[in-house]
PDB file of C-alpha atoms and ligand atoms in Angstrom:
ATOM      1  CA  UNK P  26       5.040 121.267 159.893  1.00  0.00           C
ATOM      2  CA  UNK P  27       6.195 121.563 163.536  1.00  0.00           C
ATOM      3  CA  UNK P  28       9.590 119.856 163.183  1.00  0.00           C
ATOM      4  CA  UNK P  29      11.631 118.158 160.494  1.00  0.00           C
ATOM      5  CA  UNK P  30      12.899 115.077 162.300  1.00  0.00           C
ATOM      6  CA  UNK P  31      12.836 112.556 159.439  1.00  0.00           C
ATOM      7  CA  UNK P  32      11.326 111.858 156.024  1.00  0.00           C
ATOM      8  CA  UNK P  33       9.473 108.991 157.714  1.00  0.00           C
ATOM      9  CA  UNK P  34       7.516 111.493 159.818  1.00  0.00           C
ATOM     10  CA  UNK P  35       6.410 113.606 156.827  1.00  0.00           C
ATOM     11  CA  UNK P  36       3.329 113.142 154.685  1.00  0.00           C
ATOM     12  CA  UNK P  37       3.438 113.236 150.889  1.00  0.00           C
ATOM     13  CA  UNK P  38       1.678 116.601 151.049  1.00  0.00           C
ATOM     14  CA  UNK P  39       4.298 118.078 153.391  1.00  0.00           C
ATOM     15  CA  UNK P  40       7.145 116.904 151.162  1.00  0.00           C
ATOM     16  CA  UNK P  41       5.474 118.330 148.064  1.00  0.00           C
ATOM     17  CA  UNK P  42       4.794 121.637 149.818  1.00  0.00           C
ATOM     18  CA  UNK P  43       8.505 121.899 150.722  1.00  0.00           C
ATOM     19  CA  UNK P  44       9.535 121.130 147.119  1.00  0.00           C
ATOM     20  CA  UNK P  45       7.151 123.733 145.721  1.00  0.00           C
ATOM     21  CA  UNK P  46       8.372 126.384 148.160  1.00  0.00           C
ATOM     22  CA  UNK P  47      12.022 125.509 147.431  1.00  0.00           C
ATOM     23  CA  UNK P  48      11.380 126.476 143.805  1.00  0.00           C
ATOM     24  CA  UNK P  49       9.945 129.834 144.948  1.00  0.00           C
ATOM     25  CA  UNK P  50      12.965 130.380 147.219  1.00  0.00           C
ATOM     26  CA  UNK P  51      15.384 129.616 144.416  1.00  0.00           C
ATOM     27  CA  UNK P  52      13.653 131.881 141.913  1.00  0.00           C
ATOM     28  CA  UNK P  53      13.414 134.728 144.429  1.00  0.00           C
ATOM     29  CA  UNK P  54      16.845 134.530 146.054  1.00  0.00           C
ATOM     30  CA  UNK P  55      18.092 138.026 146.887  1.00  0.00           C
ATOM     31  CA  UNK P  56      14.597 139.515 146.537  1.00  0.00           C
ATOM     32  CA  UNK P  57      12.671 138.085 149.468  1.00  0.00           C
ATOM     33  CA  UNK P  58      10.166 140.718 150.576  1.00  0.00           C
ATOM     34  CA  UNK P  59       9.196 138.613 153.595  1.00  0.00           C
ATOM     35  CA  UNK P  60      11.681 137.795 156.340  1.00  0.00           C
ATOM     36  CA  UNK P  61       9.894 135.068 158.311  1.00  0.00           C
ATOM     37  CA  UNK P  62      12.827 134.626 160.722  1.00  0.00           C
ATOM     38  CA  UNK P  63      13.186 138.326 161.540  1.00  0.00           C
ATOM     39  CA  UNK P  64      14.017 138.811 165.219  1.00  0.00           C
ATOM     40  CA  UNK P  65      14.794 135.104 165.692  1.00  0.00           C
ATOM     41  CA  UNK P  66      17.995 133.381 166.825  1.00  0.00           C
ATOM     42  CA  UNK P  67      18.555 129.775 165.738  1.00  0.00           C
ATOM     43  CA  UNK P  68      21.042 127.350 167.318  1.00  0.00           C
ATOM     44  CA  UNK P  69      23.029 124.986 165.111  1.00  0.00           C
ATOM     45  CA  UNK P  70      24.202 122.133 167.341  1.00  0.00           C
ATOM     46  CA  UNK P  71      26.642 119.893 165.465  1.00  0.00           C
ATOM     47  CA  UNK P  72      28.415 116.832 166.912  1.00  0.00           C
ATOM     48  CA  UNK P  73      29.713 115.747 163.493  1.00  0.00           C
ATOM     49  CA  UNK P  74      31.641 117.544 160.752  1.00  0.00           C
ATOM     50  CA  UNK P  75      29.814 119.498 158.039  1.00  0.00           C
ATOM     51  CA  UNK P  76      30.526 121.824 155.154  1.00  0.00           C
ATOM     52  CA  UNK P  77      27.299 122.020 153.099  1.00  0.00           C
ATOM     53  CA  UNK P  78      24.715 121.637 155.845  1.00  0.00           C
ATOM     54  CA  UNK P  79      26.313 124.138 158.187  1.00  0.00           C
ATOM     55  CA  UNK P  80      26.989 126.801 155.569  1.00  0.00           C
ATOM     56  CA  UNK P  81      23.642 126.437 153.798  1.00  0.00           C
ATOM     57  CA  UNK P  82      21.740 126.699 157.091  1.00  0.00           C
ATOM     58  CA  UNK P  83      23.789 129.675 158.296  1.00  0.00           C
ATOM     59  CA  UNK P  84      23.289 131.532 155.014  1.00  0.00           C
ATOM     60  CA  UNK P  85      19.639 130.484 154.712  1.00  0.00           C
ATOM     61  CA  UNK P  86      18.700 131.602 158.233  1.00  0.00           C
ATOM     62  CA  UNK P  87      20.364 134.976 157.628  1.00  0.00           C
ATOM     63  CA  UNK P  88      18.654 135.404 154.250  1.00  0.00           C
ATOM     64  CA  UNK P  89      15.319 134.844 156.011  1.00  0.00           C
ATOM     65  CA  UNK P  90      16.128 137.565 158.543  1.00  0.00           C
ATOM     66  CA  UNK P  91      17.376 135.444 161.480  1.00  0.00           C
ATOM     67  CA  UNK P  92      20.606 135.143 163.476  1.00  0.00           C
ATOM     68  CA  UNK P  93      22.654 131.983 164.001  1.00  0.00           C
ATOM     69  CA  UNK P  94      24.591 130.564 166.952  1.00  0.00           C
ATOM     70  CA  UNK P  95      26.841 127.634 165.986  1.00  0.00           C
ATOM     71  CA  UNK P  96      27.697 125.172 168.742  1.00  0.00           C
ATOM     72  CA  UNK P  97      30.035 122.252 168.127  1.00  0.00           C
ATOM     73  CA  UNK P  98      30.464 119.571 170.777  1.00  0.00           C
ATOM     74  CA  UNK P  99      33.681 121.244 171.824  1.00  0.00           C
ATOM     75  CA  UNK P 100      31.864 124.558 172.445  1.00  0.00           C
ATOM     76  CA  UNK P 101      28.914 123.427 174.528  1.00  0.00           C
ATOM     77  CA  UNK P 102      28.518 121.428 177.713  1.00  0.00           C
ATOM     78  CA  UNK P 103      26.990 118.625 175.626  1.00  0.00           C
ATOM     79  CA  UNK P 104      30.584 117.637 174.885  1.00  0.00           C
ATOM     80  CA  UNK P 105      31.202 117.279 178.639  1.00  0.00           C
ATOM     81  CA  UNK P 106      28.138 115.125 179.200  1.00  0.00           C
ATOM     82  CA  UNK P 107      25.281 117.543 179.933  1.00  0.00           C
ATOM     83  CA  UNK P 108      22.103 115.638 179.031  1.00  0.00           C
ATOM     84  CA  UNK P 109      20.226 116.505 175.841  1.00  0.00           C
ATOM     85  CA  UNK P 110      17.033 117.148 177.760  1.00  0.00           C
ATOM     86  CA  UNK P 111      18.712 119.760 179.978  1.00  0.00           C
ATOM     87  CA  UNK P 112      20.364 121.462 177.018  1.00  0.00           C
ATOM     88  CA  UNK P 113      16.999 121.430 175.256  1.00  0.00           C
ATOM     89  CA  UNK P 114      15.172 123.023 178.188  1.00  0.00           C
ATOM     90  CA  UNK P 115      17.767 125.801 178.407  1.00  0.00           C
ATOM     91  CA  UNK P 116      17.803 126.551 174.682  1.00  0.00           C
ATOM     92  CA  UNK P 117      14.010 126.352 174.589  1.00  0.00           C
ATOM     93  CA  UNK P 118      13.957 129.490 176.741  1.00  0.00           C
ATOM     94  CA  UNK P 119      16.612 131.338 174.752  1.00  0.00           C
ATOM     95  CA  UNK P 120      16.402 130.670 171.012  1.00  0.00           C
ATOM     96  CA  UNK P 121      13.647 130.246 168.449  1.00  0.00           C
ATOM     97  CA  UNK P 122      14.671 127.053 166.668  1.00  0.00           C
ATOM     98  CA  UNK P 123      17.385 124.398 166.452  1.00  0.00           C
ATOM     99  CA  UNK P 124      19.205 122.517 163.713  1.00  0.00           C
ATOM    100  CA  UNK P 125      20.941 119.404 165.053  1.00  0.00           C
ATOM    101  CA  UNK P 126      23.530 117.053 163.530  1.00  0.00           C
ATOM    102  CA  UNK P 127      24.366 114.116 165.753  1.00  0.00           C
ATOM    103  CA  UNK P 128      24.521 110.314 166.048  1.00  0.00           C
ATOM    104  CA  UNK P 129      21.331 109.007 167.649  1.00  0.00           C
ATOM    105  CA  UNK P 130      17.956 109.871 166.112  1.00  0.00           C
ATOM    106  CA  UNK P 131      16.510 109.672 169.627  1.00  0.00           C
ATOM    107  CA  UNK P 132      18.675 112.658 170.652  1.00  0.00           C
ATOM    108  CA  UNK P 133      17.058 114.903 168.011  1.00  0.00           C
ATOM    109  CA  UNK P 134      13.609 113.670 169.010  1.00  0.00           C
ATOM    110  CA  UNK P 135      14.335 114.213 172.706  1.00  0.00           C
ATOM    111  CA  UNK P 136      15.605 117.708 171.960  1.00  0.00           C
ATOM    112  CA  UNK P 137      12.399 118.574 170.092  1.00  0.00           C
ATOM    113  CA  UNK P 138      10.273 117.184 172.907  1.00  0.00           C
ATOM    114  CA  UNK P 139      12.044 118.988 175.752  1.00  0.00           C
ATOM    115  CA  UNK P 140      12.840 122.279 174.010  1.00  0.00           C
ATOM    116  CA  UNK P 141       9.440 122.621 172.301  1.00  0.00           C
ATOM    117  CA  UNK P 142      11.360 124.490 169.606  1.00  0.00           C
ATOM    118  CA  UNK P 143      11.000 123.923 165.868  1.00  0.00           C
ATOM    119  CA  UNK P 144      13.758 121.319 165.473  1.00  0.00           C
ATOM    120  CA  UNK P 145      15.457 120.190 162.272  1.00  0.00           C
ATOM    121  CA  UNK P 146      17.439 116.967 161.843  1.00  0.00           C
ATOM    122  CA  UNK P 147      20.614 118.017 160.012  1.00  0.00           C
ATOM    123  CA  UNK P 148      21.755 114.325 159.837  1.00  0.00           C
ATOM    124  CA  UNK P 149      21.671 111.487 162.306  1.00  0.00           C
ATOM    125  CA  UNK P 150      22.831 107.892 161.906  1.00  0.00           C
ATOM    126  CA  UNK P 151      19.250 107.108 160.902  1.00  0.00           C
ATOM    127  CA  UNK P 152      18.196 109.834 158.455  1.00  0.00           C
ATOM    128  CA  UNK P 153      19.316 112.885 156.488  1.00  0.00           C
ATOM    129  CA  UNK P 154      15.967 114.469 155.597  1.00  0.00           C
ATOM    130  CA  UNK P 155      17.287 117.888 154.473  1.00  0.00           C
ATOM    131  CA  UNK P 156      19.541 116.182 151.935  1.00  0.00           C
ATOM    132  CA  UNK P 157      16.728 114.138 150.443  1.00  0.00           C
ATOM    133  CA  UNK P 158      14.341 117.102 150.173  1.00  0.00           C
ATOM    134  CA  UNK P 159      17.052 119.012 148.270  1.00  0.00           C
ATOM    135  CA  UNK P 160      17.700 115.940 146.098  1.00  0.00           C
ATOM    136  CA  UNK P 161      14.018 115.456 145.264  1.00  0.00           C
ATOM    137  CA  UNK P 162      13.906 119.129 144.322  1.00  0.00           C
ATOM    138  CA  UNK P 163      16.988 118.661 142.111  1.00  0.00           C
ATOM    139  CA  UNK P 164      15.400 115.688 140.337  1.00  0.00           C
ATOM    140  CA  UNK P 165      12.230 117.671 139.702  1.00  0.00           C
ATOM    141  CA  UNK P 166      14.366 120.513 138.362  1.00  0.00           C
ATOM    142  CA  UNK P 167      16.373 118.244 136.036  1.00  0.00           C
ATOM    143  CA  UNK P 168      13.769 115.665 134.980  1.00  0.00           C
ATOM    144  CA  UNK P 169      10.569 117.685 135.319  1.00  0.00           C
ATOM    145  CA  UNK P 170       8.821 115.390 137.773  1.00  0.00           C
ATOM    146  CA  UNK P 171       9.343 112.426 140.072  1.00  0.00           C
ATOM    147  CA  UNK P 172       6.337 110.622 138.718  1.00  0.00           C
ATOM    148  CA  UNK P 173       7.203 107.361 136.988  1.00  0.00           C
ATOM    149  CA  UNK P 174      10.906 107.781 137.729  1.00  0.00           C
ATOM    150  CA  UNK P 175      13.231 105.054 138.960  1.00  0.00           C
ATOM    151  CA  UNK P 176      15.988 106.053 141.367  1.00  0.00           C
ATOM    152  CA  UNK P 177      18.844 103.630 142.016  1.00  0.00           C
ATOM    153  CA  UNK P 178      20.944 104.035 145.167  1.00  0.00           C
ATOM    154  CA  UNK P 179      24.290 102.221 145.076  1.00  0.00           C
ATOM    155  CA  UNK P 180      26.466 101.389 148.072  1.00  0.00           C
ATOM    156  CA  UNK P 181      25.688 101.349 151.786  1.00  0.00           C
ATOM    157  CA  UNK P 182      21.959 100.679 151.803  1.00  0.00           C
ATOM    158  CA  UNK P 183      21.920 100.941 155.600  1.00  0.00           C
ATOM    159  CA  UNK P 184      23.222 104.505 155.812  1.00  0.00           C
ATOM    160  CA  UNK P 185      21.210 107.587 156.742  1.00  0.00           C
ATOM    161  CA  UNK P 186      20.895 108.852 153.161  1.00  0.00           C
ATOM    162  CA  UNK P 187      19.637 105.476 151.878  1.00  0.00           C
ATOM    163  CA  UNK P 188      17.115 105.282 154.723  1.00  0.00           C
ATOM    164  CA  UNK P 189      15.752 108.724 153.893  1.00  0.00           C
ATOM    165  CA  UNK P 190      15.464 107.643 150.239  1.00  0.00           C
ATOM    166  CA  UNK P 191      13.466 104.610 151.346  1.00  0.00           C
ATOM    167  CA  UNK P 192      10.954 106.783 153.201  1.00  0.00           C
ATOM    168  CA  UNK P 193      10.760 109.242 150.304  1.00  0.00           C
ATOM    169  CA  UNK P 194       9.879 106.360 147.938  1.00  0.00           C
ATOM    170  CA  UNK P 195       7.270 105.030 150.349  1.00  0.00           C
ATOM    171  CA  UNK P 196       5.683 108.441 150.848  1.00  0.00           C
ATOM    172  CA  UNK P 197       5.799 109.635 147.213  1.00  0.00           C
ATOM    173  CA  UNK P 198       5.420 106.303 145.429  1.00  0.00           C
ATOM    174  CA  UNK P 199       8.328 106.454 142.964  1.00  0.00           C
ATOM    175  CA  UNK P 200      10.413 103.347 142.260  1.00  0.00           C
ATOM    176  CA  UNK P 201      13.580 102.954 144.322  1.00  0.00           C
ATOM    177  CA  UNK P 202      16.220 100.302 143.792  1.00  0.00           C
ATOM    178  CA  UNK P 203      19.058  99.693 146.210  1.00  0.00           C
ATOM    179  CA  UNK P 204      22.168  97.969 144.875  1.00  0.00           C
ATOM    180  CA  UNK P 205      24.180  96.710 147.845  1.00  0.00           C
ATOM    181  CA  UNK P 206      25.890  93.564 149.101  1.00  0.00           C
ATOM    182  CA  UNK P 207      23.651  91.478 151.392  1.00  0.00           C
ATOM    183  CA  UNK P 208      25.256  92.812 154.586  1.00  0.00           C
ATOM    184  CA  UNK P 209      24.380  96.396 153.540  1.00  0.00           C
ATOM    185  CA  UNK P 210      20.793  95.803 152.445  1.00  0.00           C
ATOM    186  CA  UNK P 211      18.113  97.354 154.654  1.00  0.00           C
ATOM    187  CA  UNK P 212      15.069  95.574 156.044  1.00  0.00           C
ATOM    188  CA  UNK P 213      12.092  97.107 154.270  1.00  0.00           C
ATOM    189  CA  UNK P 214       8.613  97.805 155.560  1.00  0.00           C
ATOM    190  CA  UNK P 215       6.070  95.435 153.946  1.00  0.00           C
ATOM    191  CA  UNK P 216       4.699  96.674 150.615  1.00  0.00           C
ATOM    192  CA  UNK P 217       7.464  99.248 150.031  1.00  0.00           C
ATOM    193  CA  UNK P 218       7.937 100.006 146.285  1.00  0.00           C
ATOM    194  CA  UNK P 219      11.614  99.142 146.587  1.00  0.00           C
ATOM    195  CA  UNK P 220      13.878  96.539 145.018  1.00  0.00           C
ATOM    196  CA  UNK P 221      16.940  95.576 147.046  1.00  0.00           C
ATOM    197  CA  UNK P 222      19.511  93.505 145.204  1.00  0.00           C
ATOM    198  CA  UNK P 223      23.197  92.683 145.083  1.00  0.00           C
ATOM    199  CA  UNK P 224      22.927  92.523 141.269  1.00  0.00           C
ATOM    200  CA  UNK P 225      24.246  95.953 140.329  1.00  0.00           C
ATOM    201  CA  UNK P 226      23.474  95.528 136.617  1.00  0.00           C
ATOM    202  CA  UNK P 227      19.842  94.626 137.271  1.00  0.00           C
ATOM    203  CA  UNK P 228      19.554  97.593 139.643  1.00  0.00           C
ATOM    204  CA  UNK P 229      20.897 100.222 137.231  1.00  0.00           C
ATOM    205  CA  UNK P 230      19.146  98.932 134.073  1.00  0.00           C
ATOM    206  CA  UNK P 231      16.736 101.614 132.864  1.00  0.00           C
ATOM    207  CA  UNK P 232      17.097 103.760 136.007  1.00  0.00           C
ATOM    208  CA  UNK P 233      16.550 107.508 135.586  1.00  0.00           C
ATOM    209  CA  UNK P 234      18.922 108.432 138.427  1.00  0.00           C
ATOM    210  CA  UNK P 235      22.004 106.735 139.878  1.00  0.00           C
ATOM    211  CA  UNK P 236      22.754 108.037 143.356  1.00  0.00           C
ATOM    212  CA  UNK P 237      25.631 107.259 145.668  1.00  0.00           C
ATOM    213  CA  UNK P 238      27.041 108.288 149.040  1.00  0.00           C
ATOM    214  CA  UNK P 239      30.284 107.662 150.902  1.00  0.00           C
ATOM    215  CA  UNK P 240      31.029 104.067 151.854  1.00  0.00           C
ATOM    216  CA  UNK P 241      32.261 105.105 155.302  1.00  0.00           C
ATOM    217  CA  UNK P 242      29.724 107.337 157.024  1.00  0.00           C
ATOM    218  CA  UNK P 243      30.736 109.534 159.935  1.00  0.00           C
ATOM    219  CA  UNK P 244      31.187 107.378 163.019  1.00  0.00           C
ATOM    220  CA  UNK P 245      32.016 104.228 161.005  1.00  0.00           C
ATOM    221  CA  UNK P 246      35.693 104.984 160.431  1.00  0.00           C
ATOM    222  CA  UNK P 247      36.821 101.830 162.296  1.00  0.00           C
ATOM    223  CA  UNK P 248      35.134  99.752 159.566  1.00  0.00           C
ATOM    224  CA  UNK P 249      36.903 101.438 156.652  1.00  0.00           C
ATOM    225  CA  UNK P 250      38.858  98.404 155.389  1.00  0.00           C
ATOM    226  CA  UNK P 251      35.887  96.022 155.574  1.00  0.00           C
ATOM    227  CA  UNK P 252      33.473  98.481 153.970  1.00  0.00           C
ATOM    228  CA  UNK P 253      35.883  99.298 151.163  1.00  0.00           C
ATOM    229  CA  UNK P 254      36.257  95.600 150.348  1.00  0.00           C
ATOM    230  CA  UNK P 255      32.533  94.833 150.592  1.00  0.00           C
ATOM    231  CA  UNK P 256      31.289  97.883 148.700  1.00  0.00           C
ATOM    232  CA  UNK P 257      34.055  97.931 146.057  1.00  0.00           C
ATOM    233  CA  UNK P 258      31.900  96.317 143.337  1.00  0.00           C
ATOM    234  CA  UNK P 259      29.218  99.011 143.780  1.00  0.00           C
ATOM    235  CA  UNK P 260      31.228 101.950 142.421  1.00  0.00           C
ATOM    236  CA  UNK P 261      29.602 104.168 139.769  1.00  0.00           C
ATOM    237  CA  UNK P 262      32.050 104.017 136.856  1.00  0.00           C
ATOM    238  CA  UNK P 263      31.978 104.193 133.074  1.00  0.00           C
ATOM    239  CA  UNK P 264      31.580 100.443 132.553  1.00  0.00           C
ATOM    240  CA  UNK P 265      28.246 100.584 134.358  1.00  0.00           C
ATOM    241  CA  UNK P 266      26.906 103.276 132.047  1.00  0.00           C
ATOM    242  CA  UNK P 267      27.383 101.530 128.721  1.00  0.00           C
ATOM    243  CA  UNK P 268      23.704 101.037 128.002  1.00  0.00           C
ATOM    244  CA  UNK P 269      22.176 103.872 129.968  1.00  0.00           C
ATOM    245  CA  UNK P 270      22.611 107.649 130.473  1.00  0.00           C
ATOM    246  CA  UNK P 271      20.956 108.470 133.767  1.00  0.00           C
ATOM    247  CA  UNK P 272      21.287 111.534 135.958  1.00  0.00           C
ATOM    248  CA  UNK P 273      24.235 110.885 138.302  1.00  0.00           C
ATOM    249  CA  UNK P 274      23.876 112.306 141.814  1.00  0.00           C
ATOM    250  CA  UNK P 275      26.046 112.395 144.936  1.00  0.00           C
ATOM    251  CA  UNK P 276      25.212 114.056 148.244  1.00  0.00           C
ATOM    252  CA  UNK P 277      28.915 114.888 148.853  1.00  0.00           C
ATOM    253  CA  UNK P 278      31.570 114.749 150.180  1.00  0.00           C
ATOM    254  CA  UNK P 279      32.803 112.438 147.390  1.00  0.00           C
ATOM    255  CA  UNK P 280      35.670 109.986 147.503  1.00  0.00           C
ATOM    256  CA  UNK P 281      36.900 109.508 143.948  1.00  0.00           C
ATOM    257  CA  UNK P 282      37.994 105.994 143.136  1.00  0.00           C
ATOM    258  CA  UNK P 283      35.745 104.680 145.923  1.00  0.00           C
ATOM    259  CA  UNK P 284      31.971 105.133 145.455  1.00  0.00           C
ATOM    260  CA  UNK P 285      32.428 107.016 142.150  1.00  0.00           C
ATOM    261  CA  UNK P 286      35.214 107.189 139.604  1.00  0.00           C
ATOM    262  CA  UNK P 287      37.001 110.502 139.016  1.00  0.00           C
ATOM    263  CA  UNK P 288      35.889 110.821 135.376  1.00  0.00           C
ATOM    264  CA  UNK P 289      32.216 110.124 136.035  1.00  0.00           C
ATOM    265  CA  UNK P 290      32.219 112.516 138.981  1.00  0.00           C
ATOM    266  CA  UNK P 291      33.691 115.366 136.943  1.00  0.00           C
ATOM    267  CA  UNK P 292      31.421 114.732 133.935  1.00  0.00           C
ATOM    268  CA  UNK P 293      28.425 115.069 136.264  1.00  0.00           C
ATOM    269  CA  UNK P 294      29.754 117.899 138.411  1.00  0.00           C
ATOM    270  CA  UNK P 295      27.096 120.341 137.151  1.00  0.00           C
ATOM    271  CA  UNK P 296      24.312 118.172 138.581  1.00  0.00           C
ATOM    272  CA  UNK P 297      26.198 117.285 141.750  1.00  0.00           C
ATOM    273  CA  UNK P 298      26.996 120.897 142.646  1.00  0.00           C
ATOM    274  CA  UNK P 299      23.438 122.004 141.787  1.00  0.00           C
ATOM    275  CA  UNK P 300      22.420 119.416 144.373  1.00  0.00           C
ATOM    276  CA  UNK P 301      24.734 121.086 146.893  1.00  0.00           C
ATOM    277  CA  UNK P 302      23.358 124.555 146.085  1.00  0.00           C
ATOM    278  CA  UNK P 303      19.798 123.287 146.345  1.00  0.00           C
ATOM    279  CA  UNK P 304      20.390 122.492 150.006  1.00  0.00           C
ATOM    280  CA  UNK P 305      20.090 126.253 150.598  1.00  0.00           C
ATOM    281  CA  UNK P 306      16.799 126.683 148.744  1.00  0.00           C
ATOM    282  CA  UNK P 307      15.222 123.538 150.192  1.00  0.00           C
ATOM    283  CA  UNK P 308      16.219 124.415 153.755  1.00  0.00           C
ATOM    284  CA  UNK P 309      14.897 127.971 153.419  1.00  0.00           C
ATOM    285  CA  UNK P 310      11.599 126.383 152.404  1.00  0.00           C
ATOM    286  CA  UNK P 311      11.684 124.116 155.455  1.00  0.00           C
ATOM    287  CA  UNK P 312      12.581 126.978 157.815  1.00  0.00           C
ATOM    288  CA  UNK P 313       9.661 128.978 156.421  1.00  0.00           C
ATOM    289  CA  UNK P 314       7.219 126.081 156.774  1.00  0.00           C
ATOM    290  CA  UNK P 315       8.227 125.657 160.423  1.00  0.00           C
ATOM    291  CA  UNK P 316       6.995 129.184 161.262  1.00  0.00           C
TER     292      UNK P 316
HETATM  293  N1   CP F 404      25.852 116.385 152.162  1.00  0.00           N
HETATM  294  C1   CP F 404      26.100 116.917 153.363  1.00  0.00           C
HETATM  295  O1   CP F 404      25.290 116.860 154.288  1.00  0.00           O
HETATM  296  O2   CP F 404      27.315 117.530 153.458  1.00  0.00           O
HETATM  297  P1   CP F 404      28.018 118.064 154.768  1.00  0.00           P
HETATM  298  O3   CP F 404      28.395 116.850 155.594  1.00  0.00           O
HETATM  299  O4   CP F 404      29.230 118.813 154.291  1.00  0.00           O
HETATM  300  O5   CP F 404      27.078 118.943 155.526  1.00  0.00           O
HETATM  301  N1  NVA F 405      26.211 108.953 154.962  1.00  0.00           N
HETATM  302  C1  NVA F 405      27.091 110.094 155.114  1.00  0.00           C
HETATM  303  C2  NVA F 405      26.430 111.340 154.652  1.00  0.00           C
HETATM  304  C3  NVA F 405      27.322 112.547 154.642  1.00  0.00           C
HETATM  305  C4  NVA F 405      26.613 113.786 154.230  1.00  0.00           C
HETATM  306  C5  NVA F 405      27.527 110.207 156.560  1.00  0.00           C
HETATM  307  O1  NVA F 405      26.698 110.005 157.455  1.00  0.00           O
HETATM  308  O2  NVA F 405      28.707 110.497 156.805  1.00  0.00           O
END
C-alpha cells in the first residue's frame, strides 16, 4: 500500500491485510519490538475539527517510533491560500508522511501526487477510510467475521462515512443496506450488493449491525434545519429494535435525540467506544503497511 486515499482505491486483499494487522497491533500494544516509524516525522494537516482521528494518529505514530507535527488551517499558509501542490512539494522534502483531513478528495489526491509522501485520508467530504477500516475490525472482533453479515446504515446516505461503507461492501462482498430519504440516497455503481431504501423497517429487518453517523456533517452546518427535518424518521431508537437485537455502532461524535436516542446510545456505549479505541489499532496497522 503506497497511500490510503479511499476505500474505493483498496483491494479486498489490502483491506483484509490491514484488519489482520490491526488485531496484531491491538494484542501487542505496549510491547511492540519493532518501531517502523523510528526516525520519521509525520505531518497531520487538518482543515476540519477532530478529536478521535487526531489523537489516535498522534498516539499511534508515537507508539510506532515517529514524531508528529500538527498543522491546522490557522497554523499553516494553506489557510492563507497557498496552493496544495506547493505545500505538498515543501513537505515532501521535509517529512516522511502526511495525514490529511479536509473538504475536497481531490486535495488529498493532489497532495499525494505532488509530495510523493505516503498520504492518508483522515476524512474528506467523499470518504472516511480510516473510520471504516476500524469499524470493519470492530465487527470482526464482535461478530467473528464479516462473511454473511448484513450492515444497515441509517441517515445521510450521501455522507463520507456512508460512501466508504459502500466501497467496503463492494470490495468485500457483504450485504449493505442504506435507509435514507430519497434526497439522501447515493447513486450506486451497477451490480453493487447494496439495498437503498426509504423504508427503515425493511432496511433494519434481520440486519446484524445498525450503524449511524451525524445528520449534519462538517461543512453542512447551513443545512441543519432541513437535514434535521428530512432525516428525523431515520433515528435509531428503541421502537426500531422491537424484533431485532443487532450490534449498534456510531462513528462519533454523537448527537443524542438526533441520529440516535440517548438510551440506545448508552446501552451500546461499550461497542461504540471500542470502535473509537480501534481507530488507534487500525491506523497503526495502516501506518505500518505504508512503510
Ligand atoms: N469519528 C471521527 O473521525 O471522529 P473525529 O471527528 O473526532 O476525528
Ligand atoms: N460525516 C461526519 C463524520 C464525522 C467523523 C462528518 O463529516 O462530519
